[in-house]
Short mmCIF file of C-alpha atoms and ligand atoms in Angstrom, two decimals:
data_model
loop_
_atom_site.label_atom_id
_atom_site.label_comp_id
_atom_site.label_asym_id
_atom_site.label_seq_id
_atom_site.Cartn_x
_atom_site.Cartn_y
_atom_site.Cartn_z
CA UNK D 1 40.28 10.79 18.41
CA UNK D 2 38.52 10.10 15.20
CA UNK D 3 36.06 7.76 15.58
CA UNK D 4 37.13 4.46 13.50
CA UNK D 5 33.57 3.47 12.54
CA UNK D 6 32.46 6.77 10.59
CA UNK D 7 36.25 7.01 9.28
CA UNK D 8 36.67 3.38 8.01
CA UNK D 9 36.88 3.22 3.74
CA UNK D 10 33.47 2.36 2.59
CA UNK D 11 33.47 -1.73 1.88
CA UNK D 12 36.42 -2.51 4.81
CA UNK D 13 35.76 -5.35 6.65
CA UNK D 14 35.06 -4.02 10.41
CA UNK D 15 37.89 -3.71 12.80
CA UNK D 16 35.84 -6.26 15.49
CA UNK D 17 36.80 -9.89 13.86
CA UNK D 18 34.09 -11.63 15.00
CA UNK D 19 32.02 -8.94 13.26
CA UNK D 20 34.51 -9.30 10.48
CA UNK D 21 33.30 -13.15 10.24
CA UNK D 22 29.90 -12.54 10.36
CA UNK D 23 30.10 -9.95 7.40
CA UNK D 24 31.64 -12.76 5.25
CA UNK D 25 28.67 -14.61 5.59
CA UNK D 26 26.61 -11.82 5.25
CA UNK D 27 28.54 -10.63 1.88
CA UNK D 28 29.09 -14.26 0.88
CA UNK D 29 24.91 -15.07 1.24
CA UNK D 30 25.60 -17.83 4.03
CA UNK D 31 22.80 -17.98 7.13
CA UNK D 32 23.93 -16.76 10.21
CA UNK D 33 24.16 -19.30 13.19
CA UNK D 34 22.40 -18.84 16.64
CA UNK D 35 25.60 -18.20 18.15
CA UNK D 36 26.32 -14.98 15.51
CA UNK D 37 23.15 -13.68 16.52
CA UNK D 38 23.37 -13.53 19.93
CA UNK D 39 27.11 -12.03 19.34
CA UNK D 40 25.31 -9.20 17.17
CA UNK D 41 22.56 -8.31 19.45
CA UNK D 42 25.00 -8.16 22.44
CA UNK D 43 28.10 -7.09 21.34
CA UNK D 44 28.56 -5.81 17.41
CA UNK D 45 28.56 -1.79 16.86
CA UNK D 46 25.14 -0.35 16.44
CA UNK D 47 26.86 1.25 13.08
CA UNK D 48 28.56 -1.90 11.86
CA UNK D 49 25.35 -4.12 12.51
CA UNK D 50 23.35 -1.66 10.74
CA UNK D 51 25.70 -1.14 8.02
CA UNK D 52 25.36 -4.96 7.40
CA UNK D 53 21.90 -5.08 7.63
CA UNK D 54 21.17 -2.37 4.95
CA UNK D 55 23.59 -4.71 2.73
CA UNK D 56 20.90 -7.37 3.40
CA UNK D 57 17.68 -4.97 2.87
CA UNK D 58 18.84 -3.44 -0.20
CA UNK D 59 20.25 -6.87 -1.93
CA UNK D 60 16.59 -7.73 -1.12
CA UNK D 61 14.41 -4.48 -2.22
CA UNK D 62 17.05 -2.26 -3.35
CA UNK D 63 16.18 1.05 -2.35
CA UNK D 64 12.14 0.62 -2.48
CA UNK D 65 10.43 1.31 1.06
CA UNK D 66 6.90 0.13 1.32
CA UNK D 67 3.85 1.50 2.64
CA UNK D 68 0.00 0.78 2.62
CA UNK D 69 -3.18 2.51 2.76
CA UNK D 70 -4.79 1.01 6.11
CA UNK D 71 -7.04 1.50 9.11
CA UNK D 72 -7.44 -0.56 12.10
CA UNK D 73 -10.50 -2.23 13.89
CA UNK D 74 -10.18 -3.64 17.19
CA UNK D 75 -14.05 -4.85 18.12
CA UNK D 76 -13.93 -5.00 21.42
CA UNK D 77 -10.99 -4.37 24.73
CA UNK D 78 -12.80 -6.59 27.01
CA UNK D 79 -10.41 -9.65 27.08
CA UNK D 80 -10.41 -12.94 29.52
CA UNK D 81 -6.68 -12.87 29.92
CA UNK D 82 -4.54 -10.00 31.44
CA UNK D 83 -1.35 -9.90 29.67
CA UNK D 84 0.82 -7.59 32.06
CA UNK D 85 2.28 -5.79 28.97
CA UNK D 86 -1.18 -4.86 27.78
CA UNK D 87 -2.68 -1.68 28.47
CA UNK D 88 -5.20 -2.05 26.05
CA UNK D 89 -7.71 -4.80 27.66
CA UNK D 90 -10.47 -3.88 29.42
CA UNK D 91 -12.51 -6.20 32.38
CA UNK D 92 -15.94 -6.88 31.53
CA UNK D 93 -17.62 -4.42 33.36
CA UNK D 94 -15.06 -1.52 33.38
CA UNK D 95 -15.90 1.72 32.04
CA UNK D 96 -13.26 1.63 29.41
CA UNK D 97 -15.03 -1.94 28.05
CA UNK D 98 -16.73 -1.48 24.69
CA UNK D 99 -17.60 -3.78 22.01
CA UNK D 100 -18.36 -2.49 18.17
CA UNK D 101 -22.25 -3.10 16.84
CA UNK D 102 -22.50 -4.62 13.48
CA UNK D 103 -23.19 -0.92 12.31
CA UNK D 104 -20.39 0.45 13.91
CA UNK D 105 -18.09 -1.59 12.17
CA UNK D 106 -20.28 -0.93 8.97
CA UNK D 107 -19.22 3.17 8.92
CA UNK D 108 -15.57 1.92 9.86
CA UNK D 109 -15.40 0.39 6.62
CA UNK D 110 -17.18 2.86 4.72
CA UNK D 111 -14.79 5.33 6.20
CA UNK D 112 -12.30 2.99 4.93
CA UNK D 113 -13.57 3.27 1.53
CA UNK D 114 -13.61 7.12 1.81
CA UNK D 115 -10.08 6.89 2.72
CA UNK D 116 -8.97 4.67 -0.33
CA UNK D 117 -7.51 1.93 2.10
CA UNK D 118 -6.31 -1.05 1.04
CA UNK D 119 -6.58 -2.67 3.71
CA UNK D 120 -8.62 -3.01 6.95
CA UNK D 121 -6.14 -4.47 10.44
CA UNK D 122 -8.82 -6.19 12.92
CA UNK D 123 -7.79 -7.38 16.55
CA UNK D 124 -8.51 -7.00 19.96
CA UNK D 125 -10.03 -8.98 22.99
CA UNK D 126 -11.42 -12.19 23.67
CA UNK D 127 -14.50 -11.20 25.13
CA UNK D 128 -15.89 -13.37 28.04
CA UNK D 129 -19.72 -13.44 26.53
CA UNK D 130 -18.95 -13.51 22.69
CA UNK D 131 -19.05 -16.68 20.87
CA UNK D 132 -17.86 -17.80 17.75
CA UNK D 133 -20.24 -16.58 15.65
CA UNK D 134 -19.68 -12.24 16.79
CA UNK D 135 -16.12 -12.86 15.83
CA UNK D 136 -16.87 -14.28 12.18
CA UNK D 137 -19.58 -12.24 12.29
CA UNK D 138 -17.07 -9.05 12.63
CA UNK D 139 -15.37 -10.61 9.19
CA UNK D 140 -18.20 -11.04 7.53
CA UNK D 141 -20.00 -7.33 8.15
CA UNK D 142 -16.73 -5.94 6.80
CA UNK D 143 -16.34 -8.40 3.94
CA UNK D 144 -20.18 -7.80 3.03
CA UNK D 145 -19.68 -3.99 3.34
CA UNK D 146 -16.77 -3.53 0.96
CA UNK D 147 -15.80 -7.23 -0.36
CA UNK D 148 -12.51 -4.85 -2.07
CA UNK D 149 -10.83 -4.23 1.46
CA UNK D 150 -8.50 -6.74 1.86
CA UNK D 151 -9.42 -8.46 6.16
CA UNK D 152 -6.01 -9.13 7.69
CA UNK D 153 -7.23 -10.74 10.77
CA UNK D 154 -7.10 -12.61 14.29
CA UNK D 155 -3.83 -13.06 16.05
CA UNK D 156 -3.16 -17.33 16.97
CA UNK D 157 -4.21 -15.82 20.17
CA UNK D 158 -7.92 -15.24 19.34
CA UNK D 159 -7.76 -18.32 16.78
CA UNK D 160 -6.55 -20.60 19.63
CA UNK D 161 -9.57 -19.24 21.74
CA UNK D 162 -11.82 -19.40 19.01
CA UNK D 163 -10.65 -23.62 18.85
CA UNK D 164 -11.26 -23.84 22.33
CA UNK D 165 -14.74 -22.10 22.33
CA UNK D 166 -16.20 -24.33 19.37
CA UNK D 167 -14.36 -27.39 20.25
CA UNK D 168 -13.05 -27.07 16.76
CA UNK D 169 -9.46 -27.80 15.36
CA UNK D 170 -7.57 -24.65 14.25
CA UNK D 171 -7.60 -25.55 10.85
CA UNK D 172 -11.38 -25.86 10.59
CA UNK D 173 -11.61 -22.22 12.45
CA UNK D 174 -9.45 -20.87 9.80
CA UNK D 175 -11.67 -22.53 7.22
CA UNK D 176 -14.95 -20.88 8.60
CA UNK D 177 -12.83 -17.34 8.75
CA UNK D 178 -11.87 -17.52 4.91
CA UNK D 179 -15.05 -18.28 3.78
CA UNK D 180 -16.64 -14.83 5.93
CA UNK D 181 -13.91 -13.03 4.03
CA UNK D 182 -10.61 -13.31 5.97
CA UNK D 183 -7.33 -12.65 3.43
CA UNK D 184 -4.37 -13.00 5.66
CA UNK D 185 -3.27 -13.18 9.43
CA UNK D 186 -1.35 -10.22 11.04
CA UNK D 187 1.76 -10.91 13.44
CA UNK D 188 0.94 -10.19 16.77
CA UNK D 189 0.50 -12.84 19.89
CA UNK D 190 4.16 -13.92 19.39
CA UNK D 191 5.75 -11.87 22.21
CA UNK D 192 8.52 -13.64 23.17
CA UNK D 193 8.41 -17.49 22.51
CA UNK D 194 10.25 -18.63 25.34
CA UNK D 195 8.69 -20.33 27.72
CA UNK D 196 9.51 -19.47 30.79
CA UNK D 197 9.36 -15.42 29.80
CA UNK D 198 5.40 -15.94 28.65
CA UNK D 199 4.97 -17.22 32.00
CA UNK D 200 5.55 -13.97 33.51
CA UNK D 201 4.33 -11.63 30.94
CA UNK D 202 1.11 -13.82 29.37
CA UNK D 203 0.55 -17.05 31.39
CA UNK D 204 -2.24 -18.09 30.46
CA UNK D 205 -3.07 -17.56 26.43
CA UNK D 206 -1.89 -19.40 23.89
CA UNK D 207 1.85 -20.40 24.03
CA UNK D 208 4.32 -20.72 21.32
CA UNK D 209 3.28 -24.39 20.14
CA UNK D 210 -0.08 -22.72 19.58
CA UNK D 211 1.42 -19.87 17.86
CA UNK D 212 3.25 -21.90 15.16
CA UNK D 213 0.38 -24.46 14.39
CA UNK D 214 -2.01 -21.60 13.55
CA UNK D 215 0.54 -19.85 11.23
CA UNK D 216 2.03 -23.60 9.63
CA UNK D 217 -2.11 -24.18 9.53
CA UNK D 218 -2.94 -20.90 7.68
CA UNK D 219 0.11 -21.26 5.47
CA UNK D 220 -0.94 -24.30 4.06
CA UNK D 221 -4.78 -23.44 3.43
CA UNK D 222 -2.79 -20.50 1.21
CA UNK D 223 -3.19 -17.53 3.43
CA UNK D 224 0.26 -15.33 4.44
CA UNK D 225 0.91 -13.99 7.62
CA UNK D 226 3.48 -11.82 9.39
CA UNK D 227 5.41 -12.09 12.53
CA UNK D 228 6.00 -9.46 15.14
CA UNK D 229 8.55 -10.06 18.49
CA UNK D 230 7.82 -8.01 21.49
CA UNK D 231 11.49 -6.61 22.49
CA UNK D 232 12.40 -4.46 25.71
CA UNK D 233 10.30 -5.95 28.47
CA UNK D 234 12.25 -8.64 30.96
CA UNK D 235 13.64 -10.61 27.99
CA UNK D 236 17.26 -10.72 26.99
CA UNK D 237 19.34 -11.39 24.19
CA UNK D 238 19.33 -15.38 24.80
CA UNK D 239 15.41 -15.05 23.98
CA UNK D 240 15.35 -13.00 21.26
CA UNK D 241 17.81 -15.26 19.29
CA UNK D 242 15.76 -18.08 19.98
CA UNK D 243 12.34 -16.25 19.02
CA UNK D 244 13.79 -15.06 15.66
CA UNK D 245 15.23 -18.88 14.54
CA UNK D 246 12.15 -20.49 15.04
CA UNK D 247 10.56 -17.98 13.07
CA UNK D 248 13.26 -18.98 10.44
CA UNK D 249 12.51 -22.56 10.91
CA UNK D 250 8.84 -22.02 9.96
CA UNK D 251 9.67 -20.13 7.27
CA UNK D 252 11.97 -22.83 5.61
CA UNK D 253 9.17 -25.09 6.07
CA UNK D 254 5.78 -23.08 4.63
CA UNK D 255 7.56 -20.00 3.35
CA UNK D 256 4.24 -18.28 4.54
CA UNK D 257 5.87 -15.39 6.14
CA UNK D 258 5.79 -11.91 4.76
CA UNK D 259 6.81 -9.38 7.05
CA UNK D 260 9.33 -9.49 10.58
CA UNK D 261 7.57 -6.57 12.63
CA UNK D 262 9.88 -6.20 15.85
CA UNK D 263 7.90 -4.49 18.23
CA UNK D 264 8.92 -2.37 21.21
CA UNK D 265 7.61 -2.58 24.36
CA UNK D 266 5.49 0.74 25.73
CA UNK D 267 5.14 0.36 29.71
CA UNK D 268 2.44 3.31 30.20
CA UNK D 269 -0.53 1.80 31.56
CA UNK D 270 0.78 -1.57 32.00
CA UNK D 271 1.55 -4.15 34.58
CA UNK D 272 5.59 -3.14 33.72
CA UNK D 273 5.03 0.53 34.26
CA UNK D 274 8.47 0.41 36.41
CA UNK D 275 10.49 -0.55 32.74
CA UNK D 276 12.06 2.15 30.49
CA UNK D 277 11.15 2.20 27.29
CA UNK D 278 13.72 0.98 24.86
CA UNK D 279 15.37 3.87 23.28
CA UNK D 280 16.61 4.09 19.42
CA UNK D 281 19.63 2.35 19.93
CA UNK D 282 17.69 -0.80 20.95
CA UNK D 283 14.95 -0.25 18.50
CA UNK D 284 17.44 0.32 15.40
CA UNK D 285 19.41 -2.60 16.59
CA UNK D 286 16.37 -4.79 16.65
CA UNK D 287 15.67 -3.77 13.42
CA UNK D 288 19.25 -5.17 11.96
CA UNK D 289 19.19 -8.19 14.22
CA UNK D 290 15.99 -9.37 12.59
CA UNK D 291 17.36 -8.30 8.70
CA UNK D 292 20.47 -10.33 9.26
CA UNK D 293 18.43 -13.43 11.10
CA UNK D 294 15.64 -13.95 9.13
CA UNK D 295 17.05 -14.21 5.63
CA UNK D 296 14.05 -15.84 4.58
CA UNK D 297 11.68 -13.36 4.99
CA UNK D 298 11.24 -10.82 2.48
CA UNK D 299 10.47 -7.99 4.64
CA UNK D 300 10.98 -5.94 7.73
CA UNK D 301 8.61 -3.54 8.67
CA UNK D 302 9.82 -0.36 10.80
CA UNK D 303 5.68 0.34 12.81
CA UNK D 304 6.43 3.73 12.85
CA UNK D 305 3.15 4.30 15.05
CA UNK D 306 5.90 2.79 17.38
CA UNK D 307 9.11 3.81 16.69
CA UNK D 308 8.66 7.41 16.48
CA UNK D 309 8.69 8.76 12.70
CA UNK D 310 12.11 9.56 12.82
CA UNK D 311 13.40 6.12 14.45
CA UNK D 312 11.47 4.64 11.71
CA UNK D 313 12.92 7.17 8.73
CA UNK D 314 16.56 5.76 10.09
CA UNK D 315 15.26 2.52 10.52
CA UNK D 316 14.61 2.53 6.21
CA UNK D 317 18.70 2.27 6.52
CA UNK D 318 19.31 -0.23 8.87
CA UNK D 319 17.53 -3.67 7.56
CA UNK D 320 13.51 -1.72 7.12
CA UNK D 321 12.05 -1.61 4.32
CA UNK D 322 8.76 -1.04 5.36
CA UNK D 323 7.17 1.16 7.42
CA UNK D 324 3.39 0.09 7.52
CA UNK D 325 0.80 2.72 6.59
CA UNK D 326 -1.29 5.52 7.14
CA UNK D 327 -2.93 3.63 10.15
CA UNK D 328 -6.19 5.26 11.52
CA UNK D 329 -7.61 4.43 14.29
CA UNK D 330 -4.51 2.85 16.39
CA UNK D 331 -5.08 1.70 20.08
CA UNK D 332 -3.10 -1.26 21.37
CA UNK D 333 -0.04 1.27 21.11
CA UNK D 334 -1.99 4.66 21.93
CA UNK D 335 -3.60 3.22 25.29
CA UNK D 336 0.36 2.25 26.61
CA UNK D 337 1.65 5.37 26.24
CA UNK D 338 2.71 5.78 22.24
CA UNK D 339 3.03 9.57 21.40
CA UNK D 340 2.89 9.32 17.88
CA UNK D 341 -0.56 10.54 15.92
CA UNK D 342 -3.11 8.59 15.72
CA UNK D 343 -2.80 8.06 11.42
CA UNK D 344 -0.28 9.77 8.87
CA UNK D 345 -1.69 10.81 5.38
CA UNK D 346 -0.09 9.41 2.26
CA UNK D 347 1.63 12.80 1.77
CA UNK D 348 3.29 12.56 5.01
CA UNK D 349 4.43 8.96 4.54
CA UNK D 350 6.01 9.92 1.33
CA UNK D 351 8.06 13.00 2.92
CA UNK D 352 8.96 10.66 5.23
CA UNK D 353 10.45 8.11 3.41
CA UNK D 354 12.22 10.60 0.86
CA UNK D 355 13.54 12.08 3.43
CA UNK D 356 15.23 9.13 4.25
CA UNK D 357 16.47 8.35 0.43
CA UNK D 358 14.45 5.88 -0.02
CA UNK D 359 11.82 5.43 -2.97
CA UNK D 360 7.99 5.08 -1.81
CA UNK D 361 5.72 2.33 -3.00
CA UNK D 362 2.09 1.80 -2.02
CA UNK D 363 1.84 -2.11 -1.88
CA UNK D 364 -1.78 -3.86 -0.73
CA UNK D 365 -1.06 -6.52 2.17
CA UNK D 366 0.33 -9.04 -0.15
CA UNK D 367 2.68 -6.79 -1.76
CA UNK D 368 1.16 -5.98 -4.80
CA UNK D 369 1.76 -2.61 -6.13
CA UNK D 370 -1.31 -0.64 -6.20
CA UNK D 371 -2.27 2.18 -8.79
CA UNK D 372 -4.12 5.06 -7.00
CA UNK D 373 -6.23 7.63 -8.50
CA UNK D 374 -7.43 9.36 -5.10
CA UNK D 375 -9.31 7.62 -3.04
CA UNK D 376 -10.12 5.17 -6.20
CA UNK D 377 -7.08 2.00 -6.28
CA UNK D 378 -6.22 -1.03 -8.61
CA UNK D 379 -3.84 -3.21 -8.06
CA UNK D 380 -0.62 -3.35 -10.99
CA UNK D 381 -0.45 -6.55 -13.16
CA UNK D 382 2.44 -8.58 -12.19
O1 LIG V 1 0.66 -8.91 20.02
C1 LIG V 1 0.62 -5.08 23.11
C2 LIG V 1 2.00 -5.84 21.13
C3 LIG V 1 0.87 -6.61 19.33
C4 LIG V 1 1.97 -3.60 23.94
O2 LIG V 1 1.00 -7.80 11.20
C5 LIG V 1 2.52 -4.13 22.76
O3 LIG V 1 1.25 -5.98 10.04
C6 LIG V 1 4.33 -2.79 23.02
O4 LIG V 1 0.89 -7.36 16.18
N1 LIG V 1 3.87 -2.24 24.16
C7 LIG V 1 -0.26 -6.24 18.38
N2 LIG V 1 3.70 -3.72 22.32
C8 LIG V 1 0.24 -5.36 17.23
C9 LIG V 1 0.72 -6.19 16.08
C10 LIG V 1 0.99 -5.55 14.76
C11 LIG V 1 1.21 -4.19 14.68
C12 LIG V 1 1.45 -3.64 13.42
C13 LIG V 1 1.44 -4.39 12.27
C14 LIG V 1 1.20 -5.75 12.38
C15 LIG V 1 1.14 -6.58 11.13
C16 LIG V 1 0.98 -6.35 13.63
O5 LIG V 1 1.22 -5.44 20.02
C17 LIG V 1 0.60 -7.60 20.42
C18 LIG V 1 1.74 -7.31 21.37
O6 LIG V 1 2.89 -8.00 21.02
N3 LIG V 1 1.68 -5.03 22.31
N4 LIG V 1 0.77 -4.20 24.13
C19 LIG V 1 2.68 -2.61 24.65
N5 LIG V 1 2.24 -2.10 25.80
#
């Protein structure tokens, strides 16, 4: 039997009629409802979704797929809370714990420089004996190094904790951060916003209220942020809906958001070792989910440190149009299990995203294009 999907006339409306619905909206521009999203994420064909999606991603950036020139800093593993799906943190007196001297993070810039990055990605723990100060103090050694390399910055996790340890509301942490040097906040420390599903997997840190005041907070003292949701761990559809309209709710309200990172869940090393990875039918259809969802958000990055380079080539067709950067230096994802190297070269992100038809554009975080002449970069005039 011929299968219907690959034989249907490119342009027919799908067979399914609830799908059918849903791609009227999609064609006709109208937001899709809570109720069509949890219909696409349990029900719609993986092809059909993603055939709707890449309707959505190319109406948005045509056939552009983004990448940047980046390298990662996480200053320390030794973290307070123990997140079960984290196989990064460390205890305090572990051997794994380390913590980065001011001159360690000093050559990690430099090497940055060497590199021609754009763009320097700084997380990690929230370290039982550091105050304040080391944290801004890890923006400011950066920013002082190379004041060029754009700081993207601090999860609400470690700006929540860094409220609580100064007593301080989040806004004025924020403040202290942009004048070391910060330029934007990444999207991690969302998980899954649901309440009763961060009680199992991250009890204790900051919960979703928390989340959303830091991002509403930064978006209004001018920074931009993105938003990641942590997929494939004891969540179902019901929460994953949810997570990705309150991101849209935000979004209507600040229109802060870049980038929709939909991250899936690694079990090596963690406190969910017994859970099977999602495989690429999950991870592609997370990717389409949160095209057709978040029509407010410009972007939607395929991490291909964790989707594999060739989930995240196919991923460029089904709602991606991003697929992060040359990323040196990568742990969170490294220390639970992700095969993937460690950092791609420009060359190699290029093949890759030709390979998958799609046209490759060095943006800086904000989405500027840059102009490279080796490891020497400007960024283009609007
Ligand atoms: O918040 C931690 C997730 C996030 C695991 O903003 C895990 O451009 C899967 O947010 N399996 C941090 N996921 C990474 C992150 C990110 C990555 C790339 C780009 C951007 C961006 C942000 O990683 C955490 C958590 O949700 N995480 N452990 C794990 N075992």
């Amino acid at each position: 039997m011929p299968n219907a999907i690959l034989t249907r006339a490119a342009g027919a409306p799908p067979a399914d009629p609830l799908l059918a619905a849903i791609a009227d909206k999609v064609h006709a521009g109208e937001r899709l409802s809570f109720d069509d999203g949890l219909y696409l994420d349990r029900h719609a064909n993986l092809l059909e979704l993603g055939r709707l999606a890449n309707v959505v991603r190319e109406r948005k950036n045509g056939g552009l797929a983004f990448y940047n020139t980046n390298v990662h800093l996480n200053p320390t593993n030794v973290c307070v809370y123990r997140c079960v799906f984290c196989a990064f943190r460390s205890d305090l007196r572990a051997e794994k714990a380390y913590e980065f001297t001011d001159e360690m993070i000093r050559e990690r810039v430099r090497e940055a420089q060497r590199q021609g990055a754009t763009e320097i990605h700084v997380v990690g723990g929230l370290h039982h004996l550091k105050g304040f100060d080391w944290y801004l103090g890890v923006v400011r050694v950066i920013h002082e190094t190379w004041p060029k390399l754009h700081i993207k910055a601090w999860t609400p996790v470690e700006i929540h904790w860094f409220s609580y340890l100064t007593k301080k509301p989040i806004r004025w942490v924020l403040e202290q951060m942009i004048a070391a040097g910060l330029g934007s906040l990444p999207g991690g420390g969302a998980e899954i916003f649901d309440s009763e599903i961060r009680r199992q997997i991250c009890e204790h840190k900051a919960d979703s209220d928390a989340w959303f005041e830091v991002h509403r907070t930064a978006h209004e003292l001018g920074l931009r942020s993105n938003a990641t949701m942590l997929y494939g761990h004891i969540e179902d559809a019901r929460h994953r809906v949810d997570h990705l309209c309150r991101l849209r709710a935000l979004q209507d309200e600040t229109g802060g958001f870049q980038t929709f990172i939909p991250l899936a869940f690694h079990p090596e090393n963690t406190g969910l070792e017994h859970i099977q990875k999602p495989g690429i039918l999950m991870d592609l259809r997370m990717i389409a989910l949160g095209r057709l969802m978040l029509d407010n958000f410009d972007h939607v990055k395929a991490y291909w440190i964790m989707l594999g380079q060739q989930t995240a080539q196919v991923a460029l067709s089904f709602g991606a149009d991003d697929i992060d950067g040359t990323v040196v230096h990568e742990l969170i994802y490294h220390d639970a299990g992700a095969k993937t190297p460690e950092g791609l070269t420009v060359a190699e992100l290029h093949r890759l995203i030709r390979e998958a038809g799609r046209e490759p554009v060095e943006r800086d975080t904000l989405y500027r294009r840059v102009i490279r002449n080796g490891a020497a970069w400007q960024i283009a005039e609007p």
